[in-house]
Tab-separated table of C-alpha atoms in Angstrom:
chain	number	residue	atom	x	y	z
E	1073	MET	CA	111.756	135.347	105.437
E	1074	PRO	CA	108.705	135.451	102.943
E	1075	PRO	CA	108.467	132.336	100.777
E	1076	LYS	CA	109.665	132.229	96.865
E	1077	ALA	CA	107.403	129.688	95.924
E	1078	LEU	CA	103.989	128.178	96.879
E	1079	VAL	CA	103.860	124.545	96.599
E	1080	PHE	CA	100.512	122.649	96.615
E	1081	ASP	CA	99.370	119.123	97.546
E	1082	ALA	CA	96.548	118.375	95.195
E	1083	TYR	CA	93.968	115.680	96.396
E	1084	GLY	CA	92.297	116.774	99.694
E	1085	THR	CA	93.901	120.286	99.689
E	1086	LEU	CA	93.350	121.607	96.044
E	1087	PHE	CA	90.563	119.025	94.786
E	1088	ASP	CA	87.993	117.733	96.839
E	1089	VAL	CA	88.124	113.623	97.069
E	1090	ARG	CA	84.867	113.356	98.153
E	1091	SER	CA	83.653	114.891	94.986
E	1092	VAL	CA	83.407	111.645	93.579
E	1093	LEU	CA	80.912	110.430	95.665
E	1094	SER	CA	78.043	111.420	93.448
E	1095	ARG	CA	79.296	109.157	90.669
E	1096	CYS	CA	79.926	106.459	93.210
E	1097	GLU	CA	76.442	106.395	94.321
E	1098	GLU	CA	75.071	107.014	90.768
E	1099	VAL	CA	76.706	103.926	89.723
E	1100	PHE	CA	76.254	101.750	93.186
E	1101	PRO	CA	73.211	103.552	94.652
E	1102	GLY	CA	72.522	103.341	98.585
E	1103	GLN	CA	76.682	102.549	98.766
E	1104	GLY	CA	78.511	105.260	97.454
E	1105	GLN	CA	79.225	106.705	100.788
E	1106	GLU	CA	80.775	103.912	102.436
E	1107	ILE	CA	82.634	102.968	99.162
E	1108	THR	CA	84.030	106.528	98.752
E	1109	THR	CA	85.396	106.275	102.400
E	1110	LEU	CA	87.091	102.824	102.002
E	1111	TRP	CA	88.287	103.706	98.708
E	1112	ARG	CA	90.103	106.742	100.093
E	1113	ILE	CA	91.788	105.006	102.844
E	1114	LYS	CA	93.122	102.339	100.522
E	1115	GLN	CA	94.651	104.528	98.041
E	1116	LEU	CA	96.672	105.967	100.517
E	1117	GLU	CA	97.493	102.750	102.491
E	1118	TYR	CA	98.586	100.962	98.982
E	1119	SER	CA	100.678	104.404	98.488
E	1120	TRP	CA	102.559	103.694	101.837
E	1121	LEU	CA	102.722	100.114	101.510
E	1122	ARG	CA	103.650	99.776	97.751
E	1123	SER	CA	106.743	102.382	98.356
E	1124	LEU	CA	107.963	100.351	101.395
E	1125	MET	CA	107.725	97.096	99.359
E	1126	GLY	CA	109.562	98.844	96.422
E	1127	ARG	CA	106.838	97.815	94.164
E	1128	TYR	CA	105.455	101.340	92.790
E	1129	GLU	CA	102.736	101.488	90.468
E	1130	ASP	CA	101.541	104.863	89.676
E	1131	PHE	CA	98.491	106.256	91.328
E	1132	TRP	CA	96.003	105.636	88.799
E	1133	ARG	CA	96.491	101.861	89.175
E	1134	LEU	CA	96.289	102.212	92.966
E	1135	THR	CA	93.268	104.221	92.777
E	1136	GLU	CA	91.841	101.697	90.522
E	1137	ASP	CA	93.027	98.807	93.070
E	1138	GLY	CA	91.635	100.963	95.974
E	1139	LEU	CA	88.315	100.806	94.340
E	1140	ARG	CA	88.274	97.126	93.855
E	1141	TRP	CA	89.210	96.471	97.149
E	1142	ALA	CA	86.300	98.933	98.694
E	1143	CYS	CA	83.756	97.120	96.581
E	1144	ARG	CA	84.714	93.879	97.811
E	1145	ALA	CA	84.788	95.064	101.393
E	1146	VAL	CA	81.073	96.179	100.955
E	1147	GLY	CA	80.025	92.914	99.360
E	1148	LEU	CA	79.746	93.975	95.567
E	1149	SER	CA	81.129	92.328	92.437
E	1150	PRO	CA	81.540	94.931	89.997
E	1151	THR	CA	81.794	94.781	86.358
E	1152	GLU	CA	84.826	96.413	84.488
E	1153	ALA	CA	82.421	98.797	83.093
E	1154	GLN	CA	81.034	100.123	86.416
E	1155	LEU	CA	84.684	100.277	87.534
E	1156	GLU	CA	85.354	102.370	84.827
E	1157	GLN	CA	82.512	104.749	85.188
E	1158	VAL	CA	83.692	105.636	88.870
E	1159	LEU	CA	87.298	105.702	88.194
E	1160	GLN	CA	86.841	108.179	85.366
E	1161	SER	CA	85.124	110.501	88.005
E	1162	TYR	CA	88.717	111.081	89.491
E	1163	LEU	CA	89.800	113.137	86.136
E	1164	THR	CA	86.887	115.402	86.886
E	1165	ILE	CA	87.511	115.878	90.222
E	1166	SER	CA	86.380	119.292	91.881
E	1167	PRO	CA	88.069	121.986	93.351
E	1168	PHE	CA	87.058	122.882	96.888
E	1169	PRO	CA	84.831	125.805	96.851
E	1170	ASP	CA	87.746	127.827	98.356
E	1171	THR	CA	90.428	126.801	95.747
E	1172	LEU	CA	89.906	129.032	92.857
E	1173	PRO	CA	89.276	132.438	94.906
E	1174	ALA	CA	92.220	131.533	97.118
E	1175	LEU	CA	94.567	130.770	94.191
E	1176	ALA	CA	93.213	134.035	92.469
E	1177	LYS	CA	94.297	136.423	95.770
E	1178	LEU	CA	97.701	134.219	96.085
E	1179	THR	CA	98.597	134.861	92.610
E	1180	LYS	CA	98.419	138.576	93.225
E	1181	LEU	CA	101.694	137.802	95.186
E	1182	GLY	CA	103.551	137.319	92.357
E	1183	LEU	CA	105.386	133.867	93.346
E	1184	PRO	CA	104.970	130.975	91.323
E	1185	LEU	CA	102.411	128.188	92.380
E	1186	ALA	CA	102.962	124.820	92.125
E	1187	ILE	CA	101.400	121.249	92.590
E	1188	LEU	CA	103.331	118.363	94.167
E	1189	SER	CA	101.373	115.352	94.128
E	1190	ASN	CA	100.913	111.517	94.286
E	1191	GLY	CA	98.912	111.620	91.356
E	1192	SER	CA	100.010	110.398	88.005
E	1193	PRO	CA	100.937	112.835	85.227
E	1194	ALA	CA	97.874	112.130	83.480
E	1195	MET	CA	95.422	112.237	86.465
E	1196	LEU	CA	96.912	115.715	87.237
E	1197	GLU	CA	96.757	117.212	84.194
E	1198	ALA	CA	93.161	116.263	83.507
E	1199	ALA	CA	92.288	117.773	86.835
E	1200	VAL	CA	94.362	120.775	86.641
E	1201	THR	CA	92.632	121.476	83.261
E	1202	ASN	CA	88.909	120.372	84.140
E	1203	ALA	CA	89.443	123.011	87.167
E	1204	ALA	CA	90.561	125.838	84.570
E	1205	LEU	CA	94.044	126.013	86.680
E	1206	THR	CA	96.347	125.731	83.833
E	1207	GLY	CA	97.612	129.085	83.751
E	1208	THR	CA	97.318	129.797	87.297
E	1209	ILE	CA	99.693	126.467	88.457
E	1210	ALA	CA	103.034	127.123	86.972
E	1211	HIS	CA	104.655	123.725	87.574
E	1212	VAL	CA	102.802	120.112	87.917
E	1213	ILE	CA	105.206	117.784	89.730
E	1214	SER	CA	104.139	114.250	90.104
E	1215	VAL	CA	105.757	111.658	92.368
E	1216	ASP	CA	105.951	109.350	89.337
E	1217	GLU	CA	109.445	111.066	88.145
E	1218	VAL	CA	110.692	109.292	91.449
E	1219	LYS	CA	108.678	106.139	91.344
E	1220	ILE	CA	107.767	106.415	95.131
E	1221	PHE	CA	105.056	108.144	97.358
E	1222	LYS	CA	104.793	110.820	99.688
E	1223	PRO	CA	106.076	110.878	102.394
E	1224	HIS	CA	109.807	109.695	101.159
E	1225	PRO	CA	111.963	112.449	101.157
E	1226	SER	CA	112.957	112.257	97.508
E	1227	VAL	CA	109.604	113.121	96.436
E	1228	TYR	CA	109.595	116.512	98.437
E	1229	ALA	CA	113.129	117.114	96.871
E	1230	LEU	CA	111.306	117.331	93.425
E	1231	ALA	CA	109.920	120.790	94.205
E	1232	PRO	CA	113.267	122.709	94.849
E	1233	ALA	CA	115.003	120.952	91.918
E	1234	ARG	CA	112.319	121.806	89.713
E	1235	LEU	CA	111.891	125.567	91.109
E	1236	GLY	CA	115.686	125.980	91.501
E	1237	LEU	CA	115.046	126.940	95.004
E	1238	ALA	CA	116.240	125.937	98.482
E	1239	LYS	CA	113.787	123.979	100.119
E	1240	GLU	CA	114.021	126.663	103.306
E	1241	GLU	CA	112.449	129.217	100.637
E	1242	ILE	CA	109.334	126.859	99.708
E	1243	ALA	CA	106.162	127.220	101.651
E	1244	PHE	CA	104.348	124.030	101.302
E	1245	VAL	CA	100.513	123.837	101.693
E	1246	SER	CA	98.314	120.147	102.499
E	1247	SER	CA	95.576	119.237	103.861
E	1248	ASN	CA	96.971	115.949	104.835
E	1249	GLY	CA	98.108	115.953	108.207
E	1250	TRP	CA	100.823	112.995	107.514
E	1251	ASP	CA	101.755	115.025	104.301
E	1252	ALA	CA	102.372	117.989	106.479
E	1253	ALA	CA	104.520	116.151	108.749
E	1254	GLY	CA	106.446	114.670	105.908
E	1255	ALA	CA	106.845	117.963	104.227
E	1256	LYS	CA	108.066	119.602	107.623
E	1257	ALA	CA	110.729	116.817	108.125
E	1258	PHE	CA	111.704	117.332	104.762
E	1259	GLY	CA	112.655	120.991	105.625
E	1260	PHE	CA	109.970	123.330	104.066
E	1261	GLU	CA	108.207	125.831	105.460
E	1262	VAL	CA	104.604	124.228	106.245
E	1263	TYR	CA	100.979	125.476	106.163
E	1264	TRP	CA	98.381	122.607	107.079
E	1265	ILE	CA	94.880	123.346	105.923
E	1266	ASN	CA	93.170	121.288	108.459
E	1267	ARG	CA	89.763	121.340	106.709
E	1268	MET	CA	88.446	118.319	108.966
E	1269	ALA	CA	89.799	119.530	112.202
E	1270	ALA	CA	91.753	116.556	112.679
E	1271	PRO	CA	94.149	116.404	115.783
E	1272	ILE	CA	97.732	116.821	114.978
E	1273	GLU	CA	100.015	113.628	114.142
E	1274	GLU	CA	102.806	112.685	116.287
E	1275	LEU	CA	105.360	112.321	113.228
E	1276	SER	CA	107.355	115.663	113.470
E	1277	SER	CA	107.733	119.127	114.412
E	1278	PRO	CA	104.558	121.076	113.954
E	1279	PRO	CA	103.530	122.757	110.787
E	1280	ASN	CA	104.422	126.493	110.695
E	1281	ALA	CA	100.731	127.244	111.125
E	1282	VAL	CA	97.487	125.524	111.173
E	1283	ILE	CA	94.661	126.947	109.570
E	1284	ALA	CA	91.022	126.232	108.634
E	1285	SER	CA	91.161	127.061	104.605
E	1286	LEU	CA	92.784	128.211	101.728
E	1287	LEU	CA	91.345	131.336	101.935
E	1288	GLU	CA	92.616	132.004	105.103
E	1289	LEU	CA	95.963	130.801	103.719
E	1290	ALA	CA	95.504	133.963	101.169
E	1291	GLU	CA	94.847	136.435	103.918
E	1292	LEU	CA	97.919	135.404	106.051
E	1293	LEU	CA	100.528	135.675	103.151
E	1294	SER	CA	98.751	138.872	101.815
A	590	MET	CA	108.396	70.982	99.332
A	591	PRO	CA	107.259	71.138	103.208
A	592	PRO	CA	108.562	74.060	105.187
A	593	LYS	CA	111.593	74.080	107.096
A	594	ALA	CA	110.446	76.610	109.722
A	595	LEU	CA	107.141	78.447	110.343
A	596	VAL	CA	107.541	82.580	111.125
A	597	PHE	CA	104.733	83.763	112.607
A	598	ASP	CA	103.582	87.460	112.819
A	599	ALA	CA	102.747	88.662	116.360
A	600	TYR	CA	99.948	91.226	116.599
A	601	GLY	CA	96.766	90.384	115.363
A	602	THR	CA	98.073	86.910	114.396
A	603	LEU	CA	99.346	85.206	117.629
A	604	PHE	CA	98.165	87.969	120.144
A	605	ASP	CA	94.691	89.516	120.169
A	606	VAL	CA	95.328	93.454	119.820
A	607	ARG	CA	91.723	93.895	120.811
A	608	SER	CA	92.503	92.202	124.276
A	609	VAL	CA	93.742	95.813	125.291
A	610	LEU	CA	90.125	97.071	124.953
A	611	SER	CA	89.293	96.327	128.414
A	612	ARG	CA	91.808	98.119	129.974
A	613	CYS	CA	91.207	100.981	127.709
A	614	GLU	CA	87.326	100.995	128.557
A	615	GLU	CA	88.544	100.962	132.453
A	616	VAL	CA	90.630	103.997	132.051
A	617	PHE	CA	88.590	105.807	129.469
A	618	PRO	CA	84.849	104.498	130.403
A	619	GLY	CA	82.341	104.525	127.364
A	620	GLN	CA	85.323	105.555	124.750
A	621	GLY	CA	87.211	102.091	124.957
A	622	GLN	CA	85.902	100.712	121.770
A	623	GLU	CA	86.529	103.680	119.431
A	624	ILE	CA	89.967	104.469	121.122
A	625	THR	CA	90.918	100.948	120.446
A	626	THR	CA	90.056	100.852	116.990
A	627	LEU	CA	91.607	104.284	116.155
A	628	TRP	CA	94.873	103.439	118.393
A	629	ARG	CA	95.636	100.269	116.173
A	630	ILE	CA	94.990	102.351	112.940
A	631	LYS	CA	97.368	104.899	113.754
A	632	GLN	CA	99.860	102.450	115.327
A	633	LEU	CA	100.450	100.799	111.860
A	634	GLU	CA	99.819	104.364	109.907
A	635	TYR	CA	102.969	105.464	111.894
A	636	SER	CA	104.918	102.565	111.120
A	637	TRP	CA	104.278	103.037	107.481
A	638	LEU	CA	104.936	106.701	107.389
A	639	ARG	CA	107.935	107.061	109.803
A	640	SER	CA	109.586	104.255	107.615
A	641	LEU	CA	109.024	106.144	104.504
A	642	MET	CA	110.002	109.360	106.407
A	643	GLY	CA	113.130	107.371	107.142
A	644	ARG	CA	112.252	108.596	110.921
A	645	TYR	CA	112.228	105.150	112.949
A	646	GLU	CA	110.948	105.115	116.254
A	647	ASP	CA	110.649	101.795	117.930
A	648	PHE	CA	107.011	100.459	118.235
A	649	TRP	CA	106.218	101.060	121.832
A	650	ARG	CA	107.165	104.670	121.091
A	651	LEU	CA	104.402	104.468	117.992
A	652	THR	CA	102.208	102.621	120.100
A	653	GLU	CA	102.338	105.600	122.420
A	654	ASP	CA	102.072	107.893	119.697
A	655	GLY	CA	99.103	106.223	118.312
A	656	LEU	CA	97.490	106.105	121.667
A	657	ARG	CA	97.803	109.912	122.258
A	658	TRP	CA	96.378	110.562	118.918
A	659	ALA	CA	93.405	108.487	119.338
A	660	CYS	CA	92.538	110.258	122.876
A	661	ARG	CA	92.628	113.488	120.909
A	662	ALA	CA	90.458	112.302	118.305
A	663	VAL	CA	87.621	111.481	120.512
A	664	GLY	CA	88.365	114.634	122.776
A	665	LEU	CA	90.083	113.397	125.329
A	666	SER	CA	93.075	115.195	127.338
A	667	PRO	CA	94.332	112.084	129.352
A	668	THR	CA	97.262	112.307	132.243
A	669	GLU	CA	100.154	110.854	131.868
A	670	ALA	CA	99.263	108.236	134.374
A	671	GLN	CA	96.253	107.359	132.527
A	672	LEU	CA	98.045	106.724	129.082
A	673	GLU	CA	100.776	104.752	130.897
A	674	GLN	CA	98.166	102.372	132.513
A	675	VAL	CA	96.494	101.790	128.969
A	676	LEU	CA	100.002	101.360	127.337
A	677	GLN	CA	101.069	98.802	129.946
A	678	SER	CA	98.116	96.166	128.682
A	679	TYR	CA	100.281	95.876	125.594
A	680	LEU	CA	102.844	94.168	127.716
A	681	THR	CA	100.350	91.606	128.759
A	682	ILE	CA	98.321	91.367	125.588
A	683	SER	CA	96.159	88.253	125.266
A	684	PRO	CA	96.946	85.511	122.880
A	685	PHE	CA	94.143	84.451	120.562
A	686	PRO	CA	92.308	81.384	122.057
A	687	ASP	CA	93.622	79.165	119.112
A	688	THR	CA	96.997	80.383	119.759
A	689	LEU	CA	98.303	77.738	122.478
A	690	PRO	CA	96.546	74.873	120.959
A	691	ALA	CA	97.440	75.435	117.508
A	692	LEU	CA	101.028	76.220	118.650
A	693	ALA	CA	101.194	72.803	120.921
A	694	LYS	CA	99.949	70.569	117.731
A	695	LEU	CA	102.452	72.704	115.560
A	696	THR	CA	105.394	71.884	117.654
A	697	LYS	CA	104.730	68.228	116.821
A	698	LEU	CA	105.874	68.932	113.470
A	699	GLY	CA	109.502	69.593	114.855
A	700	LEU	CA	110.048	72.690	112.906
A	701	PRO	CA	111.617	75.732	114.687
A	702	LEU	CA	108.927	78.294	115.335
A	703	ALA	CA	109.802	82.022	115.276
A	704	ILE	CA	108.281	85.188	115.447
A	705	LEU	CA	109.018	88.320	113.230
A	706	SER	CA	107.341	91.185	114.534
A	707	ASN	CA	107.164	95.143	114.322
A	708	GLY	CA	107.091	95.017	118.086
A	709	SER	CA	110.294	96.062	120.108
A	710	PRO	CA	112.209	93.496	121.683
A	711	ALA	CA	111.024	94.391	125.104
A	712	MET	CA	107.348	94.246	123.679
A	713	LEU	CA	107.903	90.828	122.322
A	714	GLU	CA	109.625	89.581	125.082
A	715	ALA	CA	106.764	90.549	127.622
A	716	ALA	CA	104.274	89.165	125.348
A	717	VAL	CA	105.813	86.087	124.859
A	718	THR	CA	106.649	85.393	128.686
A	719	ASN	CA	103.062	86.404	129.657
A	720	ALA	CA	101.514	83.900	127.503
A	721	ALA	CA	104.070	81.301	128.335
A	722	LEU	CA	105.242	80.676	125.022
A	723	THR	CA	108.984	81.099	125.855
A	724	GLY	CA	109.883	77.416	125.232
A	725	THR	CA	107.555	77.052	122.317
A	726	ILE	CA	109.318	80.144	120.234
A	727	ALA	CA	112.513	79.498	119.526
A	728	HIS	CA	113.327	82.662	117.711
A	729	VAL	CA	111.987	86.265	118.330
A	730	ILE	CA	112.956	88.604	115.745
A	731	SER	CA	112.464	92.236	115.848
A	732	VAL	CA	112.196	94.631	113.292
A	733	ASP	CA	114.246	97.041	115.374
A	734	GLU	CA	117.447	95.084	114.113
A	735	VAL	CA	116.917	96.925	110.911
A	736	LYS	CA	114.899	100.383	112.046
A	737	ILE	CA	112.488	100.072	109.653
A	738	PHE	CA	108.969	98.390	109.597
A	739	LYS	CA	107.028	96.012	107.787
A	740	PRO	CA	106.654	95.320	104.729
A	741	HIS	CA	110.050	96.698	103.832
A	742	PRO	CA	111.771	93.726	102.298
A	743	SER	CA	114.780	93.854	104.887
A	744	VAL	CA	112.471	93.104	107.692
A	745	TYR	CA	111.624	89.743	105.981
A	746	ALA	CA	115.295	89.216	105.152
A	747	LEU	CA	115.997	89.012	109.040
A	748	ALA	CA	114.052	85.771	109.214
A	749	PRO	CA	116.247	83.371	106.559
A	750	ALA	CA	119.199	85.360	108.009
A	751	ARG	CA	118.642	84.270	111.487
A	752	LEU	CA	117.294	80.695	110.845
A	753	GLY	CA	119.915	79.779	108.418
A	754	LEU	CA	117.752	78.918	105.820
A	755	ALA	CA	116.598	80.155	102.080
A	756	LYS	CA	113.090	82.201	102.098
A	757	GLU	CA	111.747	79.626	99.704
A	758	GLU	CA	112.000	77.389	102.682
A	759	ILE	CA	110.312	79.233	105.323
A	760	ALA	CA	106.387	79.328	105.608
A	761	PHE	CA	105.299	83.075	106.821
A	762	VAL	CA	101.949	83.291	108.871
A	763	SER	CA	99.964	86.310	109.538
A	764	SER	CA	96.639	87.442	109.928
A	765	ASN	CA	97.397	91.035	108.613
A	766	GLY	CA	96.561	90.885	104.986
A	767	TRP	CA	99.025	93.731	104.098
A	768	ASP	CA	101.598	91.538	105.914
A	769	ALA	CA	100.768	88.379	104.028
A	770	ALA	CA	101.324	90.168	100.688
A	771	GLY	CA	104.507	91.894	101.761
A	772	ALA	CA	105.990	88.511	103.036
A	773	LYS	CA	104.598	86.787	99.403
A	774	ALA	CA	106.543	90.148	97.698
A	775	PHE	CA	109.822	88.810	99.414
A	776	GLY	CA	109.376	85.346	98.710
A	777	PHE	CA	107.851	83.476	101.633
A	778	GLU	CA	105.577	80.492	101.385
A	779	VAL	CA	102.516	82.397	102.987
A	780	TYR	CA	99.662	81.424	105.006
A	781	TRP	CA	97.036	84.446	105.671
A	782	ILE	CA	95.143	83.640	108.476
A	783	ASN	CA	92.032	85.746	107.610
A	784	ARG	CA	90.349	86.181	111.124
A	785	MET	CA	88.225	88.824	109.956
A	786	ALA	CA	87.162	87.414	106.572
A	787	ALA	CA	88.622	90.639	104.784
A	788	PRO	CA	89.161	91.192	101.329
A	789	ILE	CA	92.142	90.189	99.687
A	790	GLU	CA	94.466	93.052	99.153
A	791	GLU	CA	95.652	94.255	95.789
A	792	LEU	CA	99.251	94.342	96.421
A	793	SER	CA	101.133	91.054	94.977
A	794	SER	CA	100.162	87.577	94.079
A	795	PRO	CA	97.759	85.733	96.451
A	796	PRO	CA	99.274	83.864	99.435
A	797	ASN	CA	99.872	80.038	99.003
A	798	ALA	CA	96.544	79.361	101.409
A	799	VAL	CA	93.736	81.294	103.201
A	800	ILE	CA	92.533	80.125	106.115
A	801	ALA	CA	90.229	81.046	108.925
A	802	SER	CA	92.271	79.994	112.116
A	803	LEU	CA	95.599	79.060	113.532
A	804	LEU	CA	94.066	75.760	114.254
A	805	GLU	CA	93.052	75.213	110.601
A	806	LEU	CA	96.530	75.935	109.956
A	807	ALA	CA	97.872	73.290	112.268
A	808	GLU	CA	95.399	70.586	110.649
A	809	LEU	CA	96.749	71.551	107.379
A	810	LEU	CA	100.294	71.098	107.879
A	811	SER	CA	99.786	68.058	110.113
């Protein structure tokens, strides 16, 4: 059965979290790479830990907290102005090179395209506008509605509710293996864009397909 | 107010998770270090992710799953016998050099000493017996009773229930910064044994004290 909507993860899937590296390197010369890596790890860890602790704060706050931690971990004591300068780069985060061409092809399928993301509404709006995706993405859905992060099932449940579809009618697309596993456990059809050729996670039944890029997805579904 | 009981995290706090390295290196020569590091990261990630997904499996299973993932990540296809040989090392995991002397000192305080751990009951029993701590630790409490992992508050709530104390009367001791944060958010008095001199987590109010070893804790409380 062909899907009736495509729902995309945002960070790591449509937007390249490594694209904040150049700003980070500009503000913290010679340490941008290390900070960016630790920052992303901590941002995700905090999303899982705060969800389990029942202490939700939005993803913008977690992104800031992760950056603070990463700076401390490499021995820096940044000023508030430096932190702010680096943080702002998340609002103009770059899409992957294949994001726009793949979405242009997928639009021709005539299905609604949506985002379902950990990002706060303001972060997502900024990123979508900056990437000129406003007309392409029909629904931008943030976990902020349920105040808990992926992979909690109530997050994935936002998509069928908003789209007015059964979960089995939705194809979910993520580059994060753990997100693909969470979405599969919830009951979506799942496409894992395994950009980094990572080993599959031991968390749920495997995704419906593992592919290398969004362009391959467009070819597969066209 | 002096605490009425001391409750310890197990892995990373009393027991050195790096002590499985030698077995890992024996079975996978030249790759033991890398596998051991990835293994621990994945074991923890899976505890958080499965808790959020509502798909609890016990910590023995997660430990095996994490090892499988770590082996794949370094390009290995281990046999079941190799995996089993490495996994078994968790049952004879070594205490840190300061664990036994510190617990011997703390015993003199006349307070009950307990363990509250992600470990499965069988894993914890094996580790406690192997380290000759059976007479020292009065209560071994596993998250398995509530089928969710730390830092979910229902895990921490097991300790006051078992000990018949208010949470404010319990001092909780962990080397894992995120566990210390979870315990603090729950309402324990918290001692963070910061063995690795890690930056403090941005997750809750700070622990009551940050110290470098269990021996320092024994001095502090004596």
